[in-house]
Amino acid sequence: MIQLKTRRGLTVHVPETDAEDPSPKFAPADTSAILDYYRENGYVVIRGLFDGSTCDAIRALWDAEIKAFDGFIYRQASAVPERNILNSQGWVMNPILNLQSVDPHRFPKFRHCATENILTSAELSQAFNAVLGEAPKIVQSMYFEGNTATSEHQDSFYLDSEHIGSMAAAWVALEDISPTAGRFFVCPKSHKTDYVAHNAANSIVGDYESYFVSIIDKVRQLNMEIRAPKLDRGDVLLWNALTIHGSLDSHDPLRSRSSITCHAIAQSHRFLQLHTRIRALKTDRVGHAQIARPKDLALLKNRVIFWVETNFPHGFAWLKKNAIRLLMKRNTATARAVG
């Protein structure tokens, strides 16, 4: 067992072996036990949901199409187009956003494999079905290679189902994740506490730091346990939209942590953004799930927007920030009027 710290200074005891890991691992067919543990703890680990060949195939396509590309791709942390940022090991350090929406002309095999073999696969859809109670609607996805430490947070602050707290997410390990490579961590049972509502004061265009401070205060006040489960290639961790979670800093310069993350709501639910905007998403039926394609670069209008974002980043960012601020103020005013 290794003792590490989260980005905000909280202590985590990271298991090196299955025997040290307090998180049980469930077989994919054990859907009843998966649901029971998920409901009680706000997360669950499924052992070997994907076979090794599937994990190896998507990693090979990542190297061949994404990592070899010198142009712009939408990124997870910023949601804007950026070039690959490589570390000394040659790993991409700025994760990409929405694998199902990347340019099908530049990344055809990667987009197809990620969408059909991972995101809408029978394996992942069955797992989501177990915790959602119906077939999933995939609303967002990301691919990580080099570790980017993530502060403690709840996904619901950013996105959720219209039925707050019913969205689920999956973290798919594409390789054995070393205990010092930047493990994913969760606070068990934190989904049962009151969530920190997204409002104009603490939003991404307001005092964003205050949100993270409030989460850390909650973890300390309630003396929450933090777990960083041992995940091997093909394992999947599911967690609830209200579960506090994040990722640790990497302490191993020689180990990557290749993984895919995606978020899903029940097919019958509408999508909620920033606790402000409810949307009936347009989706495609692919494989065993419905899948939304935000900013799908298969569409001409989105390629035009992408060109503007790439060539006029500051102006576009200013417009986007002020649009969000206006939406948040309008939402607050409406809530006060109703109240």
Short mmCIF file of N, CA, C and O in Angstrom, two decimals, residues 1-15 152 185-188 216 219-220 223-228 248 251:
data_model
loop_
_atom_site.label_atom_id
_atom_site.label_comp_id
_atom_site.label_asym_id
_atom_site.label_seq_id
_atom_site.Cartn_x
_atom_site.Cartn_y
_atom_site.Cartn_z
N MET A 1 0.85 -1.20 0.00
CA MET A 1 0.00 0.00 0.00
C MET A 1 0.89 1.25 0.00
O MET A 1 1.85 1.33 0.77
N ILE A 2 0.59 2.18 -0.90
CA ILE A 2 1.36 3.41 -1.02
C ILE A 2 0.49 4.58 -0.56
O ILE A 2 -0.69 4.66 -0.91
N GLN A 3 1.05 5.49 0.21
CA GLN A 3 0.31 6.66 0.65
C GLN A 3 0.65 7.84 -0.26
O GLN A 3 1.80 8.24 -0.38
N LEU A 4 -0.38 8.41 -0.91
CA LEU A 4 -0.21 9.55 -1.80
C LEU A 4 -1.20 10.65 -1.43
O LEU A 4 -2.05 10.47 -0.56
N LYS A 5 -1.09 11.78 -2.09
CA LYS A 5 -1.97 12.92 -1.85
C LYS A 5 -2.74 13.27 -3.11
O LYS A 5 -2.23 13.13 -4.23
N THR A 6 -3.97 13.73 -2.95
CA THR A 6 -4.73 14.22 -4.09
C THR A 6 -4.18 15.60 -4.47
O THR A 6 -3.34 16.18 -3.76
N ARG A 7 -4.68 16.13 -5.55
CA ARG A 7 -4.23 17.44 -6.01
C ARG A 7 -4.47 18.52 -4.96
O ARG A 7 -3.73 19.51 -4.88
N ARG A 8 -5.51 18.32 -4.13
CA ARG A 8 -5.86 19.30 -3.09
C ARG A 8 -5.35 18.90 -1.71
O ARG A 8 -5.75 19.48 -0.71
N GLY A 9 -4.46 17.91 -1.65
CA GLY A 9 -3.78 17.60 -0.41
C GLY A 9 -4.42 16.58 0.50
O GLY A 9 -4.01 16.43 1.65
N LEU A 10 -5.43 15.86 0.03
CA LEU A 10 -6.06 14.82 0.84
C LEU A 10 -5.28 13.51 0.70
O LEU A 10 -4.79 13.18 -0.38
N THR A 11 -5.20 12.76 1.77
CA THR A 11 -4.42 11.52 1.79
C THR A 11 -5.20 10.36 1.19
O THR A 11 -6.38 10.17 1.48
N VAL A 12 -4.50 9.57 0.35
CA VAL A 12 -5.10 8.38 -0.26
C VAL A 12 -4.14 7.21 -0.07
O VAL A 12 -2.95 7.33 -0.36
N HIS A 13 -4.65 6.08 0.42
CA HIS A 13 -3.86 4.86 0.52
C HIS A 13 -4.13 4.03 -0.74
O HIS A 13 -5.24 3.55 -0.95
N VAL A 14 -3.12 3.92 -1.59
CA VAL A 14 -3.27 3.32 -2.91
C VAL A 14 -2.79 1.87 -2.89
O VAL A 14 -1.61 1.60 -2.63
N PRO A 15 -3.67 0.90 -3.19
CA PRO A 15 -3.27 -0.51 -3.16
C PRO A 15 -2.39 -0.88 -4.34
O PRO A 15 -2.58 -0.41 -5.46
N GLU A 152 -10.88 16.91 -6.81
CA GLU A 152 -12.10 16.29 -6.31
C GLU A 152 -13.31 17.08 -6.81
O GLU A 152 -13.37 18.31 -6.68
N PHE A 185 -9.67 7.97 -8.36
CA PHE A 185 -10.11 7.74 -6.98
C PHE A 185 -11.56 8.18 -6.79
O PHE A 185 -12.08 9.02 -7.53
N VAL A 186 -12.21 7.59 -5.80
CA VAL A 186 -13.59 7.91 -5.46
C VAL A 186 -13.74 8.01 -3.95
O VAL A 186 -12.93 7.46 -3.19
N CYS A 187 -14.78 8.72 -3.52
CA CYS A 187 -15.17 8.76 -2.11
C CYS A 187 -16.44 7.92 -1.97
O CYS A 187 -17.53 8.38 -2.36
N PRO A 188 -16.33 6.69 -1.46
CA PRO A 188 -17.51 5.83 -1.34
C PRO A 188 -18.63 6.50 -0.54
O PRO A 188 -18.37 7.18 0.46
N ILE A 216 -13.82 20.05 -1.04
CA ILE A 216 -12.79 19.62 -0.09
C ILE A 216 -13.29 19.78 1.34
O ILE A 216 -13.08 18.91 2.20
N VAL A 219 -15.55 16.87 2.14
CA VAL A 219 -14.82 15.62 2.36
C VAL A 219 -14.20 15.61 3.76
O VAL A 219 -14.28 14.61 4.48
N ARG A 220 -13.62 16.73 4.16
CA ARG A 220 -12.98 16.81 5.47
C ARG A 220 -14.02 16.82 6.60
O ARG A 220 -13.84 16.16 7.63
N ASN A 223 -15.31 13.45 7.02
CA ASN A 223 -14.23 12.46 7.15
C ASN A 223 -14.42 11.31 6.16
O ASN A 223 -14.37 10.13 6.52
N MET A 224 -14.63 11.67 4.91
CA MET A 224 -14.90 10.67 3.88
C MET A 224 -13.68 9.83 3.57
O MET A 224 -12.55 10.33 3.52
N GLU A 225 -13.91 8.56 3.33
CA GLU A 225 -12.86 7.66 2.87
C GLU A 225 -12.57 7.94 1.39
O GLU A 225 -13.48 8.32 0.64
N ILE A 226 -11.32 7.78 0.99
CA ILE A 226 -10.95 7.93 -0.42
C ILE A 226 -10.30 6.62 -0.87
O ILE A 226 -9.38 6.12 -0.23
N ARG A 227 -10.79 6.06 -1.97
CA ARG A 227 -10.25 4.81 -2.51
C ARG A 227 -9.75 5.03 -3.94
O ARG A 227 -10.38 5.74 -4.72
N ALA A 228 -8.63 4.40 -4.24
CA ALA A 228 -8.06 4.42 -5.60
C ALA A 228 -7.92 2.98 -6.07
O ALA A 228 -6.85 2.39 -5.95
N LEU A 248 -5.29 11.05 -9.27
CA LEU A 248 -4.06 11.42 -8.56
C LEU A 248 -2.98 11.90 -9.51
O LEU A 248 -3.01 11.60 -10.71
N HIS A 251 3.32 9.73 -10.23
CA HIS A 251 4.61 9.71 -9.55
C HIS A 251 5.58 8.75 -10.24
O HIS A 251 6.62 8.41 -9.69
#
